[in-house]
Amino acid sequence: MTVEAFISSPYQQKPAKGSHTWKSPSNIALVKYWGKTAPQIPANPSISFTLNNCHTITTLTYTKQTTVNADFSFDIFLDGELKPDFAPKIEIFLKRIEIYIPFLKEYHFKIETSNSFPHSSGIASSASGMGALALCLMSMEREFVANMDDGFFLKKASFLARLGSGSACRSIEGPIVTWGTHKEIKNSSDFYGIPYTEEVNDVFKNYQDTILLVDVGEKWVSSTVGHNLMNNHPFAEERFVQANSNLSKLSPIFKSGNLEEFIEVVESEALTLHAMMMTSMPYFILMKPNTLKIIEKVWEYRKETGSHLCFTLDAGANVHLLYPEAEKETVLQFIKNELVAYCKKGKYICDQIGFGARKL
Ligand code: DP6
């Protein structure tokens, strides 16, 4: 689908007021998106598990203005508290999507949002947050046009979410989503995420993700700054080729359920992401000593028990532990006995693969 397909035809009606609420999940990338060009075009394709418990709930209330505003008019609240510091990111988002949602300046918006995870947990809320907001705007647009089909609705929601935060386009549907053009993935696009439709082995059903909170409340470099450091990065081209090839490797792995191979791709992707950060200019390290301690412990545990527990990382110090549901009890015991000591205030979040956003 081309970008032009997302530009709306003239609306038949424009309601004076209304409100929509969406719950959108977070996601965890297996093959990482790191590097982009304007407007939010990924340098390589990525793939993620949609999560189930970590989510954002957003209510968008809209009121038609008597005249068209010169600028966007909105108030944003987090957990009931006005958050003017969130406004610049929303402003950039609205500016980027205005051509696709041309009624924005005719309304005043109240955006009320809350996350299931604490704001200070180091879990990025941009994917679930932008996902939920994009869906609310799509619900609004759906009122303006007759017969918008569900497929287009979700695609455009993902397309808009991407313009807020790249990874947000993978937070609309589930359980596995790819984003970015890849030669072997039919209908893959740089403009929106699509659910992975090839065969997936039952071992991945209800796959678990326990997030160990290593670095609570400390903010690092913004992701946009991080992505931009992939421009003129000495290893960028090789990295983008590698991401494509890792995505190719995952298809047969999803089919066969070969978890040894799965672990190899996922852990290598996580470490490569951080290696890119360490070798950019300026360079930086987001892992903490406890991140490494956890990784060592996971490797030790796997060697001793033959478990299929593995780790992945986001752009931060927290560790996502991925494992099949069949190992849930034993792995949780291991986490409690051995890993909680490395978590800030002993905190971790139990999650698992989920099926995408829901309208409330
Ligand atoms: C490391 O989607 O947060 O989590 O597009 O600038 O908002 P922006 O970046 P963002 O980057 C996420 C990077 C990552 C890897 C991934 O989720 O694929």
mmCIF file of C-alpha atoms and ligand atoms in Angstrom:
data_model
loop_
_atom_site.group_PDB
_atom_site.id
_atom_site.type_symbol
_atom_site.label_atom_id
_atom_site.label_comp_id
_atom_site.label_asym_id
_atom_site.label_seq_id
_atom_site.Cartn_x
_atom_site.Cartn_y
_atom_site.Cartn_z
ATOM 1 C CA MET A 1 0.000 0.000 0.000
ATOM 2 C CA THR A 2 1.299 3.473 -0.819
ATOM 3 C CA VAL A 3 1.444 6.410 1.575
ATOM 4 C CA GLU A 4 -1.176 8.243 -0.513
ATOM 5 C CA ALA A 5 -3.713 5.539 0.348
ATOM 6 C CA PHE A 6 -3.733 6.903 3.905
ATOM 7 C CA ILE A 7 -4.754 10.408 2.892
ATOM 8 C CA SER A 8 -8.457 10.693 3.656
ATOM 9 C CA SER A 9 -11.096 11.680 1.132
ATOM 10 C CA PRO A 10 -13.347 14.586 2.167
ATOM 11 C CA TYR A 11 -15.456 13.717 5.193
ATOM 12 C CA GLN A 12 -19.215 13.391 5.054
ATOM 13 C CA GLN A 13 -19.795 14.588 8.599
ATOM 14 C CA LYS A 14 -17.837 15.869 11.574
ATOM 15 C CA PRO A 15 -19.299 15.195 14.997
ATOM 16 C CA ALA A 16 -19.198 18.099 17.478
ATOM 17 C CA LYS A 17 -17.822 16.031 20.320
ATOM 18 C CA GLY A 18 -17.130 12.537 21.516
ATOM 19 C CA SER A 19 -14.574 10.279 23.097
ATOM 20 C CA HIS A 20 -12.798 6.980 22.500
ATOM 21 C CA THR A 21 -10.713 4.751 24.743
ATOM 22 C CA TRP A 22 -8.137 2.201 23.622
ATOM 23 C CA LYS A 23 -5.822 -0.139 25.465
ATOM 24 C CA SER A 24 -2.626 -0.791 23.557
ATOM 25 C CA PRO A 25 0.139 -3.184 24.560
ATOM 26 C CA SER A 26 3.873 -2.804 24.679
ATOM 27 C CA ASN A 27 6.029 -5.045 22.478
ATOM 28 C CA ILE A 28 9.463 -6.596 22.670
ATOM 29 C CA ALA A 29 11.579 -6.787 19.526
ATOM 30 C CA LEU A 30 13.408 -10.008 18.636
ATOM 31 C CA VAL A 31 15.131 -8.443 15.629
ATOM 32 C CA LYS A 32 15.747 -4.834 16.583
ATOM 33 C CA TYR A 33 14.882 -1.582 14.856
ATOM 34 C CA TRP A 34 17.882 0.691 15.348
ATOM 35 C CA GLY A 35 18.480 3.330 12.713
ATOM 36 C CA LYS A 36 15.957 5.339 10.715
ATOM 37 C CA THR A 37 15.537 8.063 8.119
ATOM 38 C CA ALA A 38 12.819 10.722 7.927
ATOM 39 C CA PRO A 39 9.850 10.317 8.184
ATOM 40 C CA GLN A 40 10.274 7.405 10.580
ATOM 41 C CA ILE A 41 11.433 4.947 7.918
ATOM 42 C CA PRO A 42 13.342 2.058 9.499
ATOM 43 C CA ALA A 43 16.836 1.295 8.243
ATOM 44 C CA ASN A 44 16.082 -2.415 8.598
ATOM 45 C CA PRO A 45 13.050 -4.628 9.158
ATOM 46 C CA SER A 46 12.236 -5.742 12.712
ATOM 47 C CA ILE A 47 9.977 -8.302 14.373
ATOM 48 C CA SER A 48 8.449 -8.361 17.841
ATOM 49 C CA PHE A 49 6.281 -10.260 20.265
ATOM 50 C CA THR A 50 3.279 -8.201 21.271
ATOM 51 C CA LEU A 51 2.974 -8.212 25.063
ATOM 52 C CA ASN A 52 -0.147 -8.789 27.084
ATOM 53 C CA ASN A 53 0.099 -7.133 30.501
ATOM 54 C CA CYS A 54 2.292 -4.097 29.861
ATOM 55 C CA HIS A 55 -0.035 -1.598 28.251
ATOM 56 C CA THR A 56 -1.248 1.987 28.002
ATOM 57 C CA ILE A 57 -4.895 2.995 28.262
ATOM 58 C CA THR A 58 -5.734 6.266 26.551
ATOM 59 C CA THR A 59 -8.992 8.191 26.357
ATOM 60 C CA LEU A 60 -9.240 10.852 23.689
ATOM 61 C CA THR A 61 -12.035 13.377 24.197
ATOM 62 C CA TYR A 62 -12.654 15.820 21.387
ATOM 63 C CA THR A 63 -14.661 19.023 21.095
ATOM 64 C CA LYS A 64 -15.178 20.893 17.848
ATOM 65 C CA GLN A 65 -13.982 24.483 17.910
ATOM 66 C CA THR A 66 -16.026 27.331 16.467
ATOM 67 C CA THR A 67 -13.097 28.361 14.289
ATOM 68 C CA VAL A 68 -10.156 26.358 12.948
ATOM 69 C CA ASN A 69 -7.227 26.715 15.359
ATOM 70 C CA ALA A 70 -3.988 28.190 14.124
ATOM 71 C CA ASP A 71 -2.244 25.447 16.050
ATOM 72 C CA PHE A 72 -2.992 22.078 17.618
ATOM 73 C CA SER A 73 -5.027 22.415 20.779
ATOM 74 C CA PHE A 74 -4.728 19.685 23.385
ATOM 75 C CA ASP A 75 -4.105 18.911 27.047
ATOM 76 C CA ILE A 76 -2.340 15.734 28.049
ATOM 77 C CA PHE A 77 -2.792 13.997 31.404
ATOM 78 C CA LEU A 78 -0.902 11.044 32.871
ATOM 79 C CA ASP A 79 -2.781 9.325 35.695
ATOM 80 C CA GLY A 80 -5.021 12.382 36.011
ATOM 81 C CA GLU A 81 -2.161 14.840 36.250
ATOM 82 C CA LEU A 82 -1.560 17.502 33.592
ATOM 83 C CA LYS A 83 1.767 16.753 31.852
ATOM 84 C CA PRO A 84 2.906 19.749 29.814
ATOM 85 C CA ASP A 85 6.335 18.120 29.401
ATOM 86 C CA PHE A 86 4.715 15.424 27.194
ATOM 87 C CA ALA A 87 3.357 18.094 24.842
ATOM 88 C CA PRO A 88 6.376 18.517 22.492
ATOM 89 C CA LYS A 89 6.379 14.815 21.539
ATOM 90 C CA ILE A 90 2.615 14.891 20.903
ATOM 91 C CA GLU A 91 3.008 18.124 18.935
ATOM 92 C CA ILE A 92 5.616 16.499 16.640
ATOM 93 C CA PHE A 93 3.320 13.496 16.235
ATOM 94 C CA LEU A 94 0.307 15.640 15.314
ATOM 95 C CA LYS A 95 2.366 17.659 12.865
ATOM 96 C CA ARG A 96 3.529 14.471 11.130
ATOM 97 C CA ILE A 97 0.054 12.960 10.869
ATOM 98 C CA GLU A 98 -1.890 16.129 10.008
ATOM 99 C CA ILE A 99 -1.869 15.413 6.293
ATOM 100 C CA TYR A 100 -3.435 11.992 6.921
ATOM 101 C CA ILE A 101 -5.922 13.188 9.595
ATOM 102 C CA PRO A 102 -6.784 16.640 8.296
ATOM 103 C CA PHE A 103 -9.382 17.562 10.947
ATOM 104 C CA LEU A 104 -6.917 17.889 13.827
ATOM 105 C CA LYS A 105 -6.886 21.684 14.001
ATOM 106 C CA GLU A 106 -10.681 21.869 14.093
ATOM 107 C CA TYR A 107 -10.840 20.245 17.521
ATOM 108 C CA HIS A 108 -9.647 20.625 21.054
ATOM 109 C CA PHE A 109 -8.395 17.318 22.476
ATOM 110 C CA LYS A 110 -8.147 16.023 25.991
ATOM 111 C CA ILE A 111 -5.744 13.091 26.097
ATOM 112 C CA GLU A 112 -5.922 11.052 29.294
ATOM 113 C CA THR A 113 -3.412 8.270 29.554
ATOM 114 C CA SER A 114 -2.191 5.744 32.091
ATOM 115 C CA ASN A 115 0.307 2.895 31.940
ATOM 116 C CA SER A 116 0.044 -0.504 33.610
ATOM 117 C CA PHE A 117 3.733 -0.232 34.485
ATOM 118 C CA PRO A 118 5.206 2.565 36.592
ATOM 119 C CA HIS A 119 6.432 5.543 34.584
ATOM 120 C CA SER A 120 9.782 5.210 36.315
ATOM 121 C CA SER A 121 10.219 1.511 35.534
ATOM 122 C CA GLY A 122 12.501 2.168 32.572
ATOM 123 C CA ILE A 123 9.957 0.484 30.306
ATOM 124 C CA ALA A 124 9.388 2.772 27.335
ATOM 125 C CA SER A 125 5.761 3.856 27.136
ATOM 126 C CA SER A 126 6.139 5.373 23.673
ATOM 127 C CA ALA A 127 5.158 2.196 21.783
ATOM 128 C CA SER A 128 2.002 1.462 23.774
ATOM 129 C CA GLY A 129 1.231 5.170 24.251
ATOM 130 C CA MET A 130 1.497 6.169 20.603
ATOM 131 C CA GLY A 131 -0.325 2.974 19.628
ATOM 132 C CA ALA A 132 -3.271 3.815 21.879
ATOM 133 C CA LEU A 133 -3.411 7.445 20.730
ATOM 134 C CA ALA A 134 -3.276 6.489 17.052
ATOM 135 C CA LEU A 135 -6.136 4.029 17.597
ATOM 136 C CA CYS A 136 -8.242 6.689 19.351
ATOM 137 C CA LEU A 137 -7.711 9.035 16.397
ATOM 138 C CA MET A 138 -8.688 6.254 13.996
ATOM 139 C CA SER A 139 -11.881 5.589 15.961
ATOM 140 C CA MET A 140 -12.620 9.275 15.602
ATOM 141 C CA GLU A 141 -11.953 9.220 11.862
ATOM 142 C CA ARG A 142 -14.134 6.143 11.522
ATOM 143 C CA GLU A 143 -17.077 8.230 12.700
ATOM 144 C CA PHE A 144 -16.462 10.649 9.838
ATOM 145 C CA VAL A 145 -16.438 8.153 6.986
ATOM 146 C CA ALA A 146 -18.848 5.463 5.960
ATOM 147 C CA ASN A 147 -17.718 1.839 5.732
ATOM 148 C CA MET A 148 -14.103 1.859 6.804
ATOM 149 C CA ASP A 149 -13.101 -1.796 6.888
ATOM 150 C CA ASP A 150 -11.244 -3.277 9.864
ATOM 151 C CA GLY A 151 -8.158 -4.152 7.831
ATOM 152 C CA PHE A 152 -7.689 -0.549 6.699
ATOM 153 C CA PHE A 153 -8.490 0.752 10.195
ATOM 154 C CA LEU A 154 -5.686 -1.295 11.783
ATOM 155 C CA LYS A 155 -3.210 -0.612 8.988
ATOM 156 C CA LYS A 156 -3.739 3.121 9.187
ATOM 157 C CA ALA A 157 -3.561 3.017 13.009
ATOM 158 C CA SER A 158 -0.181 1.292 12.699
ATOM 159 C CA PHE A 159 0.880 3.776 10.012
ATOM 160 C CA LEU A 160 -0.002 6.741 12.254
ATOM 161 C CA ALA A 161 1.527 5.141 15.367
ATOM 162 C CA ARG A 162 4.815 4.733 13.484
ATOM 163 C CA LEU A 163 4.913 8.477 12.937
ATOM 164 C CA GLY A 164 4.705 8.939 16.725
ATOM 165 C CA SER A 165 7.293 6.310 17.596
ATOM 166 C CA GLY A 166 8.658 3.712 15.201
ATOM 167 C CA SER A 167 8.186 0.673 17.413
ATOM 168 C CA ALA A 168 4.595 1.779 18.175
ATOM 169 C CA CYS A 169 3.494 0.477 14.775
ATOM 170 C CA ARG A 170 4.171 -3.026 16.167
ATOM 171 C CA SER A 171 1.850 -2.385 19.145
ATOM 172 C CA ILE A 172 -1.499 -2.490 17.329
ATOM 173 C CA GLU A 173 -1.860 -6.187 16.546
ATOM 174 C CA GLY A 174 -0.343 -9.461 17.716
ATOM 175 C CA PRO A 175 0.954 -11.933 18.609
ATOM 176 C CA ILE A 176 4.005 -11.496 16.325
ATOM 177 C CA VAL A 177 4.416 -8.389 14.183
ATOM 178 C CA THR A 178 6.957 -7.394 11.536
ATOM 179 C CA TRP A 179 7.686 -3.892 10.352
ATOM 180 C CA GLY A 180 9.947 -2.901 7.489
ATOM 181 C CA THR A 181 10.340 -4.228 3.994
ATOM 182 C CA HIS A 182 11.856 -7.705 3.848
ATOM 183 C CA LYS A 183 12.246 -9.649 0.643
ATOM 184 C CA GLU A 184 10.805 -12.883 2.043
ATOM 185 C CA ILE A 185 7.901 -11.423 4.002
ATOM 186 C CA LYS A 186 4.870 -10.920 1.827
ATOM 187 C CA ASN A 187 3.230 -7.496 2.133
ATOM 188 C CA SER A 188 5.922 -6.224 4.507
ATOM 189 C CA SER A 189 6.137 -2.440 4.555
ATOM 190 C CA ASP A 190 8.299 0.356 5.891
ATOM 191 C CA PHE A 191 5.119 2.307 6.607
ATOM 192 C CA TYR A 192 3.288 0.019 9.035
ATOM 193 C CA GLY A 193 3.542 -3.227 10.951
ATOM 194 C CA ILE A 194 1.793 -6.398 9.816
ATOM 195 C CA PRO A 195 0.947 -9.523 11.812
ATOM 196 C CA TYR A 196 3.245 -12.447 11.029
ATOM 197 C CA THR A 197 1.096 -14.937 9.172
ATOM 198 C CA GLU A 198 3.470 -17.843 8.488
ATOM 199 C CA GLU A 199 3.299 -21.073 10.479
ATOM 200 C CA VAL A 200 4.272 -20.718 14.155
ATOM 201 C CA ASN A 201 5.075 -23.776 16.294
ATOM 202 C CA ASP A 202 2.966 -24.345 19.422
ATOM 203 C CA VAL A 203 6.029 -23.939 21.616
ATOM 204 C CA PHE A 204 5.689 -20.161 21.051
ATOM 205 C CA LYS A 205 2.073 -20.154 22.250
ATOM 206 C CA ASN A 206 1.835 -18.080 25.440
ATOM 207 C CA TYR A 207 5.597 -17.493 25.303
ATOM 208 C CA GLN A 208 6.629 -15.790 28.542
ATOM 209 C CA ASP A 209 8.428 -12.483 29.025
ATOM 210 C CA THR A 210 9.523 -11.614 32.540
ATOM 211 C CA ILE A 211 10.983 -8.124 32.662
ATOM 212 C CA LEU A 212 13.669 -7.647 35.280
ATOM 213 C CA LEU A 213 13.787 -3.990 36.323
ATOM 214 C CA VAL A 214 17.469 -3.244 36.688
ATOM 215 C CA ASP A 215 17.513 0.483 36.126
ATOM 216 C CA VAL A 216 14.427 2.088 37.589
ATOM 217 C CA GLY A 217 13.728 5.735 36.964
ATOM 218 C CA GLU A 218 16.875 6.810 35.211
ATOM 219 C CA LYS A 219 16.460 8.360 31.807
ATOM 220 C CA TRP A 220 19.089 7.812 29.133
ATOM 221 C CA VAL A 221 19.616 9.289 25.684
ATOM 222 C CA SER A 222 16.338 9.656 23.751
ATOM 223 C CA SER A 223 15.689 6.878 21.244
ATOM 224 C CA THR A 224 15.682 9.384 18.391
ATOM 225 C CA VAL A 225 19.192 10.494 19.315
ATOM 226 C CA GLY A 226 20.220 6.831 19.493
ATOM 227 C CA HIS A 227 18.720 6.031 16.087
ATOM 228 C CA ASN A 228 20.433 9.030 14.543
ATOM 229 C CA LEU A 229 23.805 7.776 15.701
ATOM 230 C CA MET A 230 23.391 4.970 13.171
ATOM 231 C CA ASN A 231 23.907 7.613 10.461
ATOM 232 C CA ASN A 232 27.620 7.554 9.650
ATOM 233 C CA HIS A 233 28.094 4.633 12.037
ATOM 234 C CA PRO A 234 31.110 2.596 10.897
ATOM 235 C CA PHE A 235 29.236 -0.728 11.096
ATOM 236 C CA ALA A 236 25.779 0.458 10.021
ATOM 237 C CA GLU A 237 25.607 -1.216 6.623
ATOM 238 C CA GLU A 238 26.738 -4.600 7.951
ATOM 239 C CA ARG A 239 24.259 -4.275 10.798
ATOM 240 C CA PHE A 240 21.334 -3.621 8.468
ATOM 241 C CA VAL A 241 22.309 -6.631 6.346
ATOM 242 C CA GLN A 242 22.572 -8.750 9.491
ATOM 243 C CA ALA A 243 19.093 -7.713 10.694
ATOM 244 C CA ASN A 244 17.632 -8.786 7.347
ATOM 245 C CA SER A 245 19.415 -12.097 7.563
ATOM 246 C CA ASN A 246 18.337 -12.678 11.181
ATOM 247 C CA LEU A 247 14.750 -12.106 10.146
ATOM 248 C CA SER A 248 15.189 -14.709 7.377
ATOM 249 C CA LYS A 249 16.524 -17.143 9.979
ATOM 250 C CA LEU A 250 13.472 -16.682 12.222
ATOM 251 C CA SER A 251 10.869 -17.982 9.756
ATOM 252 C CA PRO A 252 12.063 -21.622 9.777
ATOM 253 C CA ILE A 253 12.662 -21.333 13.538
ATOM 254 C CA PHE A 254 9.084 -20.211 14.195
ATOM 255 C CA LYS A 255 7.920 -23.154 12.117
ATOM 256 C CA SER A 256 10.134 -25.848 13.626
ATOM 257 C CA GLY A 257 10.123 -24.521 17.189
ATOM 258 C CA ASN A 258 13.888 -25.040 17.409
ATOM 259 C CA LEU A 259 14.554 -23.042 20.557
ATOM 260 C CA GLU A 260 18.359 -23.427 20.469
ATOM 261 C CA GLU A 261 18.345 -21.564 17.173
ATOM 262 C CA PHE A 262 15.782 -19.078 18.466
ATOM 263 C CA ILE A 263 17.986 -18.255 21.449
ATOM 264 C CA GLU A 264 21.005 -17.701 19.234
ATOM 265 C CA VAL A 265 19.225 -15.141 17.037
ATOM 266 C CA VAL A 266 17.489 -13.328 19.906
ATOM 267 C CA GLU A 267 20.489 -12.981 22.212
ATOM 268 C CA SER A 268 22.788 -12.025 19.372
ATOM 269 C CA GLU A 269 20.324 -9.305 18.303
ATOM 270 C CA ALA A 270 20.198 -7.888 21.838
ATOM 271 C CA LEU A 271 23.963 -7.762 22.180
ATOM 272 C CA THR A 272 24.391 -6.337 18.685
ATOM 273 C CA LEU A 273 21.953 -3.509 19.515
ATOM 274 C CA HIS A 274 24.110 -2.568 22.496
ATOM 275 C CA ALA A 275 27.316 -3.087 20.523
ATOM 276 C CA MET A 276 26.023 -0.490 18.037
ATOM 277 C CA MET A 277 25.562 1.966 20.909
ATOM 278 C CA MET A 278 29.027 1.258 22.257
ATOM 279 C CA THR A 279 30.629 1.794 18.844
ATOM 280 C CA SER A 280 28.772 4.948 17.781
ATOM 281 C CA MET A 281 30.209 8.442 18.097
ATOM 282 C CA PRO A 282 29.466 9.630 20.723
ATOM 283 C CA TYR A 283 29.507 6.150 22.290
ATOM 284 C CA PHE A 284 27.464 5.116 25.283
ATOM 285 C CA ILE A 285 26.671 2.107 27.454
ATOM 286 C CA LEU A 286 23.129 1.464 28.625
ATOM 287 C CA MET A 287 23.753 -1.873 30.305
ATOM 288 C CA LYS A 288 24.496 -1.760 34.026
ATOM 289 C CA PRO A 289 26.696 -4.162 35.987
ATOM 290 C CA ASN A 290 23.544 -5.998 37.074
ATOM 291 C CA THR A 291 22.449 -6.417 33.443
ATOM 292 C CA LEU A 292 25.657 -8.373 32.828
ATOM 293 C CA LYS A 293 25.292 -10.321 36.076
ATOM 294 C CA ILE A 294 21.832 -11.443 34.963
ATOM 295 C CA ILE A 295 23.084 -12.437 31.511
ATOM 296 C CA GLU A 296 25.870 -14.529 33.065
ATOM 297 C CA LYS A 297 23.401 -16.197 35.408
ATOM 298 C CA VAL A 298 21.045 -17.006 32.529
ATOM 299 C CA TRP A 299 23.883 -18.645 30.582
ATOM 300 C CA GLU A 300 24.972 -20.610 33.630
ATOM 301 C CA TYR A 301 21.405 -21.750 34.327
ATOM 302 C CA ARG A 302 20.893 -22.835 30.741
ATOM 303 C CA LYS A 303 24.115 -24.860 30.784
ATOM 304 C CA GLU A 304 23.260 -26.565 34.046
ATOM 305 C CA THR A 305 19.603 -27.335 33.401
ATOM 306 C CA GLY A 306 19.158 -27.474 29.605
ATOM 307 C CA SER A 307 16.467 -24.801 29.985
ATOM 308 C CA HIS A 308 15.414 -22.666 27.003
ATOM 309 C CA LEU A 309 15.460 -19.445 28.952
ATOM 310 C CA CYS A 310 17.025 -16.560 27.029
ATOM 311 C CA PHE A 311 17.326 -12.802 27.313
ATOM 312 C CA THR A 312 16.789 -9.783 25.182
ATOM 313 C CA LEU A 313 17.339 -6.081 25.846
ATOM 314 C CA ASP A 314 15.693 -2.824 24.896
ATOM 315 C CA ALA A 315 17.490 0.488 24.734
ATOM 316 C CA GLY A 316 18.105 0.344 28.475
ATOM 317 C CA ALA A 317 19.437 -1.772 31.320
ATOM 318 C CA ASN A 318 16.320 -3.847 31.983
ATOM 319 C CA VAL A 319 16.418 -7.490 30.930
ATOM 320 C CA HIS A 320 13.536 -9.269 29.199
ATOM 321 C CA LEU A 321 13.629 -12.993 29.930
ATOM 322 C CA LEU A 322 11.904 -15.056 27.262
ATOM 323 C CA TYR A 323 10.915 -18.698 27.783
ATOM 324 C CA PRO A 324 8.258 -21.246 26.839
ATOM 325 C CA GLU A 325 5.161 -21.557 29.016
ATOM 326 C CA ALA A 326 6.110 -25.159 29.870
ATOM 327 C CA GLU A 327 9.110 -23.829 31.823
ATOM 328 C CA LYS A 328 7.156 -21.155 33.666
ATOM 329 C CA GLU A 329 7.250 -22.666 37.126
ATOM 330 C CA THR A 330 10.932 -23.599 37.164
ATOM 331 C CA VAL A 331 12.109 -20.361 35.575
ATOM 332 C CA LEU A 332 10.075 -18.217 37.990
ATOM 333 C CA GLN A 333 11.639 -20.160 40.849
ATOM 334 C CA PHE A 334 15.093 -19.485 39.385
ATOM 335 C CA ILE A 335 14.261 -15.775 39.030
ATOM 336 C CA LYS A 336 13.126 -15.592 42.654
ATOM 337 C CA ASN A 337 16.125 -17.501 43.961
ATOM 338 C CA GLU A 338 18.903 -16.068 41.829
ATOM 339 C CA LEU A 339 17.936 -12.969 39.871
ATOM 340 C CA VAL A 340 15.702 -10.814 42.063
ATOM 341 C CA ALA A 341 18.832 -9.720 43.913
ATOM 342 C CA TYR A 342 19.945 -7.843 40.774
ATOM 343 C CA CYS A 343 16.631 -6.014 40.302
ATOM 344 C CA LYS A 344 16.051 -2.509 41.680
ATOM 345 C CA LYS A 345 14.001 -2.983 44.848
ATOM 346 C CA GLY A 346 13.570 -6.623 43.798
ATOM 347 C CA LYS A 347 11.064 -5.625 41.125
ATOM 348 C CA TYR A 348 10.127 -7.553 38.003
ATOM 349 C CA ILE A 349 7.049 -7.746 35.773
ATOM 350 C CA CYS A 350 5.536 -10.996 34.524
ATOM 351 C CA ASP A 351 4.177 -10.781 31.025
ATOM 352 C CA GLN A 352 3.578 -13.002 28.025
ATOM 353 C CA ILE A 353 2.813 -12.815 24.340
ATOM 354 C CA GLY A 354 -0.482 -11.012 23.630
ATOM 355 C CA PHE A 355 -2.947 -10.416 20.846
ATOM 356 C CA GLY A 356 -2.949 -6.679 20.309
ATOM 357 C CA ALA A 357 -4.880 -3.573 21.204
ATOM 358 C CA ARG A 358 -8.515 -3.503 22.357
ATOM 359 C CA LYS A 359 -11.163 -0.808 22.308
ATOM 360 C CA LEU A 360 -12.644 -0.224 25.741
HETATM 361 C C1 DP6 B 1 15.703 -0.542 20.956
HETATM 362 O O1 DP6 B 1 10.497 3.154 18.576
HETATM 363 O O2 DP6 B 1 11.459 4.086 20.706
HETATM 364 O O3 DP6 B 1 13.365 -0.660 21.344
HETATM 365 O O4 DP6 B 1 11.056 5.789 16.452
HETATM 366 O O5 DP6 B 1 12.599 7.245 17.760
HETATM 367 O O6 DP6 B 1 10.379 6.602 18.722
HETATM 368 P P1 DP6 B 1 11.533 6.200 17.816
HETATM 369 O O7 DP6 B 1 12.238 4.963 18.470
HETATM 370 P P2 DP6 B 1 11.658 3.728 19.284
HETATM 371 O O8 DP6 B 1 12.911 2.737 19.169
HETATM 372 C C2 DP6 B 1 12.859 1.457 19.703
HETATM 373 C C3 DP6 B 1 14.175 0.818 19.630
HETATM 374 C C4 DP6 B 1 14.319 -0.502 20.332
HETATM 375 C C5 DP6 B 1 14.245 -1.662 19.352
HETATM 376 C C6 DP6 B 1 12.878 -2.062 18.846
HETATM 377 O O9 DP6 B 1 11.884 -1.928 19.569
HETATM 378 O O10 DP6 B 1 12.842 -2.570 17.721
#
